[in-house]
PDB file of C-alpha atoms in Angstrom:
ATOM      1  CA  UNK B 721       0.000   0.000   0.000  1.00 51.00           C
ATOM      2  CA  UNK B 722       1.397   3.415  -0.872  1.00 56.00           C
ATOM      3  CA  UNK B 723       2.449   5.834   1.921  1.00 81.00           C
ATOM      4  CA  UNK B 724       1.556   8.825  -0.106  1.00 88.00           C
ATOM      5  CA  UNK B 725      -1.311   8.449  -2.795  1.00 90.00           C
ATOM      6  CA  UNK B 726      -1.777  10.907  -5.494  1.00 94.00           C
ATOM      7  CA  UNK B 727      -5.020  11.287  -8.234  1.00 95.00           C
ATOM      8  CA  UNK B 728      -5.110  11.305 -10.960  1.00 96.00           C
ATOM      9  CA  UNK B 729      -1.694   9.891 -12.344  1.00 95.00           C
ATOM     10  CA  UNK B 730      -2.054  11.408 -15.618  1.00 97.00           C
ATOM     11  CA  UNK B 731      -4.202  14.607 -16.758  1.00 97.00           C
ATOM     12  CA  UNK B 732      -4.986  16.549 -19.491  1.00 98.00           C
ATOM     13  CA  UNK B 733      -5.741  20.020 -19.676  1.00 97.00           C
ATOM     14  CA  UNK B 734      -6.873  22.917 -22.293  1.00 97.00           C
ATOM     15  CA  UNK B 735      -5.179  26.050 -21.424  1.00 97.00           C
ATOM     16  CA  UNK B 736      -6.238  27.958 -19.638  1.00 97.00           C
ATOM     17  CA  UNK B 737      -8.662  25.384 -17.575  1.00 98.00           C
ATOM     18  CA  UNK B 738      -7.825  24.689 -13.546  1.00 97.00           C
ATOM     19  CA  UNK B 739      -6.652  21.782 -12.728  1.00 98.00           C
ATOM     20  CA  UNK B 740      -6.940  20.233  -8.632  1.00 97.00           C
ATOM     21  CA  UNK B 741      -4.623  17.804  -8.206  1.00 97.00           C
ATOM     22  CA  UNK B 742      -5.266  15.460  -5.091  1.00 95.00           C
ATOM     23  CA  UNK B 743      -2.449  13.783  -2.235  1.00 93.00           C
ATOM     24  CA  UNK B 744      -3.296  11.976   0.722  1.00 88.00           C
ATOM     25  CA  UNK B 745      -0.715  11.749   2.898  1.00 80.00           C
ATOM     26  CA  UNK B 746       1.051   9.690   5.648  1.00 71.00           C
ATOM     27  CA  UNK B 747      -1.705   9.785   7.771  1.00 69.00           C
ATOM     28  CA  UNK B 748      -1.582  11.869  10.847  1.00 67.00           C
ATOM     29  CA  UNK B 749       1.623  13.618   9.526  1.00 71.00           C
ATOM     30  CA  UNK B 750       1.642  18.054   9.831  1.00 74.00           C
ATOM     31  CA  UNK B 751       4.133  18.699   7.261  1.00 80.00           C
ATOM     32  CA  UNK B 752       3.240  18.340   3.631  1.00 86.00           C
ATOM     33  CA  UNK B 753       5.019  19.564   0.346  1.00 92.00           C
ATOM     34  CA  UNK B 754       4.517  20.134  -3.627  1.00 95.00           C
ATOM     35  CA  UNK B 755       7.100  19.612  -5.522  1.00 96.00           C
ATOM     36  CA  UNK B 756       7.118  19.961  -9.218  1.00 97.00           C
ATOM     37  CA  UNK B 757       9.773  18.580 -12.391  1.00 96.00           C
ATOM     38  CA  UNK B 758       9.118  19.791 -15.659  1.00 96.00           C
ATOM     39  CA  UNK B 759      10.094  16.572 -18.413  1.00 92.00           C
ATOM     40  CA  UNK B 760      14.436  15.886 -18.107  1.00 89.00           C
ATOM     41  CA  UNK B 761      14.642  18.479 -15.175  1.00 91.00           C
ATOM     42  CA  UNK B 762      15.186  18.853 -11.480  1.00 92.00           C
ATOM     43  CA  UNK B 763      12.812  18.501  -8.865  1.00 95.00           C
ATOM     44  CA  UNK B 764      11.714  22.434  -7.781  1.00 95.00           C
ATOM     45  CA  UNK B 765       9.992  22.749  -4.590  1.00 94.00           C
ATOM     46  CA  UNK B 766       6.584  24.929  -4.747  1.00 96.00           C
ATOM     47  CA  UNK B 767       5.276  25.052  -1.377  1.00 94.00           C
ATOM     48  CA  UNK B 768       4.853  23.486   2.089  1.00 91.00           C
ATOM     49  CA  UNK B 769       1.703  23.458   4.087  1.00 87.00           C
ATOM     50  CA  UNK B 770       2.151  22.595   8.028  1.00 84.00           C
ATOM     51  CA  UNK B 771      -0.895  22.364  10.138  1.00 78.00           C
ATOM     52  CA  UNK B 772      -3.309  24.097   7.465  1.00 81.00           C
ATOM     53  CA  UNK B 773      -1.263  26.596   6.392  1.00 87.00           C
ATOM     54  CA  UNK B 774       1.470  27.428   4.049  1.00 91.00           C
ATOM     55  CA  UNK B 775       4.559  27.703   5.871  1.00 89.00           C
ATOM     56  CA  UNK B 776       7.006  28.203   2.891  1.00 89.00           C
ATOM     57  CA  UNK B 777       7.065  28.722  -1.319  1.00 91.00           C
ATOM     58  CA  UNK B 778       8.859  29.401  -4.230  1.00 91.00           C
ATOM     59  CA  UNK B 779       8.979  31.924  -6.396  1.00 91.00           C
ATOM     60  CA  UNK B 780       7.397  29.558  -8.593  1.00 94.00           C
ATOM     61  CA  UNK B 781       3.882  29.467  -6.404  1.00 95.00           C
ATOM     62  CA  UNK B 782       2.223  32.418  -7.244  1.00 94.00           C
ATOM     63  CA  UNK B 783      -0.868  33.783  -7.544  1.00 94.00           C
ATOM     64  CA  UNK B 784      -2.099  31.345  -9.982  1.00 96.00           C
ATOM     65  CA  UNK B 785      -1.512  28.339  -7.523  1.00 96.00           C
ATOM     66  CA  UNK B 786      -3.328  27.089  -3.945  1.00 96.00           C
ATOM     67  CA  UNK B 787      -3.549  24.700  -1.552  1.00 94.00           C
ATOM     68  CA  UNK B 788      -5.528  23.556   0.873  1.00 90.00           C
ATOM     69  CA  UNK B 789      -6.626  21.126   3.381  1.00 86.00           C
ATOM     70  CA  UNK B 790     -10.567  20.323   2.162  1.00 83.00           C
ATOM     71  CA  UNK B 791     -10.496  17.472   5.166  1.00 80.00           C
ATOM     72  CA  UNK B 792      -9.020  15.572   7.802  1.00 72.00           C
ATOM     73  CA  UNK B 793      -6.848  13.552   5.127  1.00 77.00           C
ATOM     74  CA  UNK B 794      -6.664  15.479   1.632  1.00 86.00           C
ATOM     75  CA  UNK B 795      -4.076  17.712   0.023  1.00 90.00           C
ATOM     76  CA  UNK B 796      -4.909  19.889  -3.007  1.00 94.00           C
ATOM     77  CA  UNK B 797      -3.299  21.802  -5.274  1.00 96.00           C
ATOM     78  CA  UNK B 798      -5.210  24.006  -7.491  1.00 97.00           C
ATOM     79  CA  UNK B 799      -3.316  25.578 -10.622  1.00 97.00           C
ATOM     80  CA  UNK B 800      -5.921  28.295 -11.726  1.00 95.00           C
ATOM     81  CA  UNK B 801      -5.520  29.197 -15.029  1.00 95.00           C
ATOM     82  CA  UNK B 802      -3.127  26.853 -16.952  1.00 97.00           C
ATOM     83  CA  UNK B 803      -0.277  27.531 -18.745  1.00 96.00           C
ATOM     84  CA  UNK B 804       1.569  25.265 -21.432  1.00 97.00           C
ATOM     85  CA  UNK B 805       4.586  25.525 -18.945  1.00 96.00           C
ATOM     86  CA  UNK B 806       2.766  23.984 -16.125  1.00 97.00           C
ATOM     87  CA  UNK B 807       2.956  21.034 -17.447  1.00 98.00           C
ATOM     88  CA  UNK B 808       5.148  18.705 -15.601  1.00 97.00           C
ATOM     89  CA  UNK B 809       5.199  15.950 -13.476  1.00 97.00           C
ATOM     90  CA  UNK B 810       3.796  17.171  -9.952  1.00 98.00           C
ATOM     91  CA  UNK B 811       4.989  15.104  -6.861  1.00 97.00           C
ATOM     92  CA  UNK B 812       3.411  15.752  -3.059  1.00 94.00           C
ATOM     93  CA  UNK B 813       5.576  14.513  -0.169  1.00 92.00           C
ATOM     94  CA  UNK B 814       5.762  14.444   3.469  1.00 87.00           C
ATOM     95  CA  UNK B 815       9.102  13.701   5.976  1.00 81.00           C
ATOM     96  CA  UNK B 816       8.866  10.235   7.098  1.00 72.00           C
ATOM     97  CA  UNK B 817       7.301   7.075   6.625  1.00 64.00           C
ATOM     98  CA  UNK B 818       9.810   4.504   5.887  1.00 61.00           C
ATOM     99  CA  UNK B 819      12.392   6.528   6.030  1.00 62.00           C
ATOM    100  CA  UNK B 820      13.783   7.995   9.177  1.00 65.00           C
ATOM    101  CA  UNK B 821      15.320  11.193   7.878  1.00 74.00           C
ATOM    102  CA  UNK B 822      14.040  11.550   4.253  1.00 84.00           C
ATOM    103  CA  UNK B 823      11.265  12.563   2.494  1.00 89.00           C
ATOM    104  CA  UNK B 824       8.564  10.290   1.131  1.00 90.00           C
ATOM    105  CA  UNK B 825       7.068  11.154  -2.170  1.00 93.00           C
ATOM    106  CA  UNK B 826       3.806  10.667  -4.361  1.00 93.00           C
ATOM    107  CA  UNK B 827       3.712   8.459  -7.754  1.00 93.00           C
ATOM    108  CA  UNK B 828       3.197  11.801  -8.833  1.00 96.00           C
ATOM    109  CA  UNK B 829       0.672  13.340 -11.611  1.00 97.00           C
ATOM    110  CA  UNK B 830       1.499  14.243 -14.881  1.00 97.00           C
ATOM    111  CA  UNK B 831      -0.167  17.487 -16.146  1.00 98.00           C
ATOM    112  CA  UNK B 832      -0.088  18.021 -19.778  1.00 98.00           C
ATOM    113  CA  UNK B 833      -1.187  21.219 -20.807  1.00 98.00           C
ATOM    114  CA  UNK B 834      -2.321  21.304 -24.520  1.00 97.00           C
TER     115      UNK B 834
ATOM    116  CA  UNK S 206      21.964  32.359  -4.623  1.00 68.00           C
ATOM    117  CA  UNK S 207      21.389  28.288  -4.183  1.00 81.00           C
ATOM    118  CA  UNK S 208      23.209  26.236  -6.430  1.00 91.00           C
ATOM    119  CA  UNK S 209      23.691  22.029  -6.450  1.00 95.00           C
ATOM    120  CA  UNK S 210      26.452  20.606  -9.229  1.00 96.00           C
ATOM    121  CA  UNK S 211      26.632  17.314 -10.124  1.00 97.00           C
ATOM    122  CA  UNK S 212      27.603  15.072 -13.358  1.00 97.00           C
ATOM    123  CA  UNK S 213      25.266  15.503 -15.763  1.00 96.00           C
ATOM    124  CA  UNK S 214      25.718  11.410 -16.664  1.00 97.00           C
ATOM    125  CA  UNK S 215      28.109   8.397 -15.806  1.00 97.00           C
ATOM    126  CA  UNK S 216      28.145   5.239 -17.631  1.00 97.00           C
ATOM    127  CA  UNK S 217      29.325   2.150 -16.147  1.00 97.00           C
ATOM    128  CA  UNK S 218      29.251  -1.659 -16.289  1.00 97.00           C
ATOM    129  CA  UNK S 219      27.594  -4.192 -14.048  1.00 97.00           C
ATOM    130  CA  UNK S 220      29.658  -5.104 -10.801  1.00 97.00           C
ATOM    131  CA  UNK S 221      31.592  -1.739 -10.557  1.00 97.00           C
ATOM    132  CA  UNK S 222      32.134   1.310  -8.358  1.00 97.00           C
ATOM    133  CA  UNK S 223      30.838   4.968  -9.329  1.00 98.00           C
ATOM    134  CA  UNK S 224      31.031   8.086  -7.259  1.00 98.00           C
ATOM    135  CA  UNK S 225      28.585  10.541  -8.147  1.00 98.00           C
ATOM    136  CA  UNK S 226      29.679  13.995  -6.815  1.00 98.00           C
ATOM    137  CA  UNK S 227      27.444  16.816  -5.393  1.00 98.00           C
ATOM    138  CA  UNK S 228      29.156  20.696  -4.496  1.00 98.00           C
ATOM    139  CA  UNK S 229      26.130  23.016  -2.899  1.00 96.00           C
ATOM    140  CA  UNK S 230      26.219  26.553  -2.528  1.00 95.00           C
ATOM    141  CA  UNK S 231      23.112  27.316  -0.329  1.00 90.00           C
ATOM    142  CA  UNK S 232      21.889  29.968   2.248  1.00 86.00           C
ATOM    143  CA  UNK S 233      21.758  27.359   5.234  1.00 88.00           C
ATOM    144  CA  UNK S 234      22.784  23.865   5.159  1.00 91.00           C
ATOM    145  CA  UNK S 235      21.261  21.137   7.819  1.00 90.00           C
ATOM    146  CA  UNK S 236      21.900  18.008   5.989  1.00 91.00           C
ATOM    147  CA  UNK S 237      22.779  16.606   2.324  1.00 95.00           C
ATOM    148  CA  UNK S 238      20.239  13.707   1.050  1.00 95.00           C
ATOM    149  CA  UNK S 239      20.106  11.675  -2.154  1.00 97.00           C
ATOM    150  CA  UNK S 240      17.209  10.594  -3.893  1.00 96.00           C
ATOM    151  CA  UNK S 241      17.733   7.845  -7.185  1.00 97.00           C
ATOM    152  CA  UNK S 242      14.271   8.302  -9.484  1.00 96.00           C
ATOM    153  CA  UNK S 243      13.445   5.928 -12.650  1.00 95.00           C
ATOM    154  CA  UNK S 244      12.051   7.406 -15.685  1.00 89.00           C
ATOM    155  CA  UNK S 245       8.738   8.634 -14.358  1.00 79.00           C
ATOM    156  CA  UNK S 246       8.925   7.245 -11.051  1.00 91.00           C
ATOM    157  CA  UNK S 247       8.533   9.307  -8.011  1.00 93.00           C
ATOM    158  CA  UNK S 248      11.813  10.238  -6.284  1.00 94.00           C
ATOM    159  CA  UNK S 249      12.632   7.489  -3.667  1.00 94.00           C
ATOM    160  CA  UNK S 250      15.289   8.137  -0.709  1.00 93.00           C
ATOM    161  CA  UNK S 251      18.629   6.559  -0.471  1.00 94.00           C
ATOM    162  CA  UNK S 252      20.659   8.569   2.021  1.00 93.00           C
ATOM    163  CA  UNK S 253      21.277  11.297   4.512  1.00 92.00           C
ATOM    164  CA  UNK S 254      23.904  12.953   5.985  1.00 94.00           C
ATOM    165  CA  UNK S 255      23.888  15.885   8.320  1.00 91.00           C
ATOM    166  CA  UNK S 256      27.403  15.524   9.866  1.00 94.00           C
ATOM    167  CA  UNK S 257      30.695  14.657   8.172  1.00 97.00           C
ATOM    168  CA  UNK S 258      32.191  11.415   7.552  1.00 96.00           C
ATOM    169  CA  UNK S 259      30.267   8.148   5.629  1.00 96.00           C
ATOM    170  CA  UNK S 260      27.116   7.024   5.857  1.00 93.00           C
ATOM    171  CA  UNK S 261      26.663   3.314   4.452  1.00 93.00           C
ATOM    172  CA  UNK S 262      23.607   1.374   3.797  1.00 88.00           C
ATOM    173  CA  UNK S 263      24.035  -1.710   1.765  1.00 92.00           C
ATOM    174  CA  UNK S 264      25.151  -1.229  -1.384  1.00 96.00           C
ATOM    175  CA  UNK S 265      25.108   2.639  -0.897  1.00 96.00           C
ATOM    176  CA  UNK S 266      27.333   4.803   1.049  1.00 96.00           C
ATOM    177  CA  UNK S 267      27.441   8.741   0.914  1.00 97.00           C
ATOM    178  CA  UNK S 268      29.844  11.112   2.443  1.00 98.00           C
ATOM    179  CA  UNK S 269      29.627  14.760   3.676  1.00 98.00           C
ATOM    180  CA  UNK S 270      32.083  17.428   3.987  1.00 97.00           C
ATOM    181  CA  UNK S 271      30.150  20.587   5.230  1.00 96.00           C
ATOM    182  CA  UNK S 272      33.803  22.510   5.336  1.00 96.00           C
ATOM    183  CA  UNK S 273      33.952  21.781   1.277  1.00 96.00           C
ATOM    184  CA  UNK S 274      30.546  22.109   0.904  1.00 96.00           C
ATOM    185  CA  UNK S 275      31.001  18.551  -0.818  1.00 97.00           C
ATOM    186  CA  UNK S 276      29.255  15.540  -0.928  1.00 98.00           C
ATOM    187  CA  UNK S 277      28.830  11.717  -3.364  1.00 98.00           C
ATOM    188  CA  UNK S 278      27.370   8.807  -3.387  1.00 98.00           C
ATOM    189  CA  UNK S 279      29.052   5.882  -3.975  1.00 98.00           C
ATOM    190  CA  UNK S 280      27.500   2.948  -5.391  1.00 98.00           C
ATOM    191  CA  UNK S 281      29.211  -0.756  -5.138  1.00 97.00           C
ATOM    192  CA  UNK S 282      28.465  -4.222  -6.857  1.00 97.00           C
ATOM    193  CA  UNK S 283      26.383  -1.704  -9.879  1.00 98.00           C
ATOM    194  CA  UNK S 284      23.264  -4.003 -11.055  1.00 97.00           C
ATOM    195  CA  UNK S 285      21.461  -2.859 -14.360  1.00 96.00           C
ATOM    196  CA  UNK S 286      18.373  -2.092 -12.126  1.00 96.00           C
ATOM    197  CA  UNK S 287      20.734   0.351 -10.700  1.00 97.00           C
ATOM    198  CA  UNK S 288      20.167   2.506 -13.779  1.00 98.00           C
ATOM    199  CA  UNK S 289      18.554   5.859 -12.984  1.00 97.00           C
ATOM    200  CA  UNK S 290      18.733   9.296 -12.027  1.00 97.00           C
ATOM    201  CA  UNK S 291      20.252  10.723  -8.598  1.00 98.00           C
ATOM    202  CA  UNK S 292      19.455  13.704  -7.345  1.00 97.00           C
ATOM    203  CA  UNK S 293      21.234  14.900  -4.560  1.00 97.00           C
ATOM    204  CA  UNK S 294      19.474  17.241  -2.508  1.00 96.00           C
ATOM    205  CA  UNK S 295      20.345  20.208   0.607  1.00 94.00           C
ATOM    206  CA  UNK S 296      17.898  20.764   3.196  1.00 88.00           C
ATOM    207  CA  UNK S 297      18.312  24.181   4.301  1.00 83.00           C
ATOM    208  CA  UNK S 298      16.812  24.832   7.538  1.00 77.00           C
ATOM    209  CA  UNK S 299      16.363  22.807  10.372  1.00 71.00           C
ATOM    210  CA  UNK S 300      12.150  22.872  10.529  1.00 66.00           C
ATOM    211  CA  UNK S 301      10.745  20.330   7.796  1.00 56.00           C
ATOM    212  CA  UNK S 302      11.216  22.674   5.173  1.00 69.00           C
ATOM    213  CA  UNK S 303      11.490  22.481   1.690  1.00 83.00           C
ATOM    214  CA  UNK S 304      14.440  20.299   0.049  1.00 90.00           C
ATOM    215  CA  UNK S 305      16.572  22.171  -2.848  1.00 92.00           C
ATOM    216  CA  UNK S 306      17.436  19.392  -5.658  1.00 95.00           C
ATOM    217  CA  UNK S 307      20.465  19.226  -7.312  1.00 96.00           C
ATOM    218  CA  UNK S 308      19.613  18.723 -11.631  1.00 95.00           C
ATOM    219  CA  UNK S 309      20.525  14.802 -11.223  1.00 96.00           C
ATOM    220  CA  UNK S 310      23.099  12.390 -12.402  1.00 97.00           C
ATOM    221  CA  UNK S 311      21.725  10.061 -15.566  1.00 97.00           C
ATOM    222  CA  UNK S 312      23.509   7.123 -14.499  1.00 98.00           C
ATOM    223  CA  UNK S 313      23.539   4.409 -17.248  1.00 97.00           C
ATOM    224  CA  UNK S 314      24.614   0.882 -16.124  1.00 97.00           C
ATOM    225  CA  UNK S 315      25.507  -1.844 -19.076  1.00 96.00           C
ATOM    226  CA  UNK S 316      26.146  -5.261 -18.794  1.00 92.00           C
TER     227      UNK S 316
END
């Protein structure tokens, strides 16, 4: 069973459409993160949420991008607006779960913006 | 500003030794980690080192030196499922913040 479960693996979007992507967590864990990787580069951090509310982000997370807690369990990110250069492989991730003093991460979604 | 260098790629064959290298320039430094990801695969831990010296697990070891801002990972006894990328990766503060990512190592292992 997955520590960290993201939906849905694999989305399409028009521009200009928002897009909610959807983590659920190690369960009863504060800290929670997006991360982000555009195709063949790095992993860029976008934000961290600790106990319902953003404690940290990127340049990267502006305006156009939320996140929020909608219960006990679920993670969203909301990209309002999409842009052909949000698409990317988004990954959420929490510290923990099998490892001690790493981070675990999503399967990820890929958003393909079209 | 925050910078992570590593190799771009390595090659090597089954059954040897590579050392993938990782210099960091970053505003605070509280531990180096690596992270090996297949193609599409979500980023999966291998290693962590706050203090300086070796860290080994299994096949795995990775060393710190926070006076050279320097790190690597070595890899022993290279299997072809060891082919993948490695991202090392600087956590700056102490509080679970966010991780900065080095642009990862293509490492190609052939039999």
């Amino acid at each position: 069973e997955p520590e960290v479960t993201q939906t849905p693996s694999h989305q399409v979007t028009q521009m200009g459409q928002e897009v909610i992507l959807r983590c659920v967590p190690i369960s009863n864990h504060l800290y929670f993160y997006w991360y982000r990787q555009i195709l063949g580069q790095k992993v860029e951090f976008l934000v961290s949420f600790y106990n319902n509310e953003i404690s940290e982000k990127s340049e990267i997370f502006d305006d156009q991008f939320s996140v929020e807690r909608p219960d006990g369990s679920n993670f969203t990110l909301k990209i309002r607006s999409t842009k052909l250069e949000d698409s990317a492989m988004y990954f959420c991730a929490t510290p923990g779960g099998t490892t001690t003093y790493g981070y675990t991460f999503g399967s990820g979604t890929r958003l393909t913006v079209v | 500003g925050q910078s992570l260098e590593q190799p771009s790629e390595v090659t090597a064959v089954e059954g040897a030794i590579v050392q993938i290298n990782c210099t960091y320039q970053t505003s605070g430094f509280y531990g180096l980690s690596w992270y090996q990801q297949h193609d599409g695969g979500a980023p999966t831990f291998l290693s962590y080192n706050a203090l300086d010296g070796l860290e080994e697990t299994g096949r795995f070891s990775s060393f710190l030196s926070r006076s050279d801002s320097y790190g690597y990972l070595l890899l022993q006894e290279l299997q072809m499922k060891d082919s993948a990328s490695y991202f090392c990766a600087v956590r700056e503060s102490q509080a679970g913040t966010a991780l900065i990512f080095g642009k990862g190592t293509t490492l190609s292992v052939s039999s």
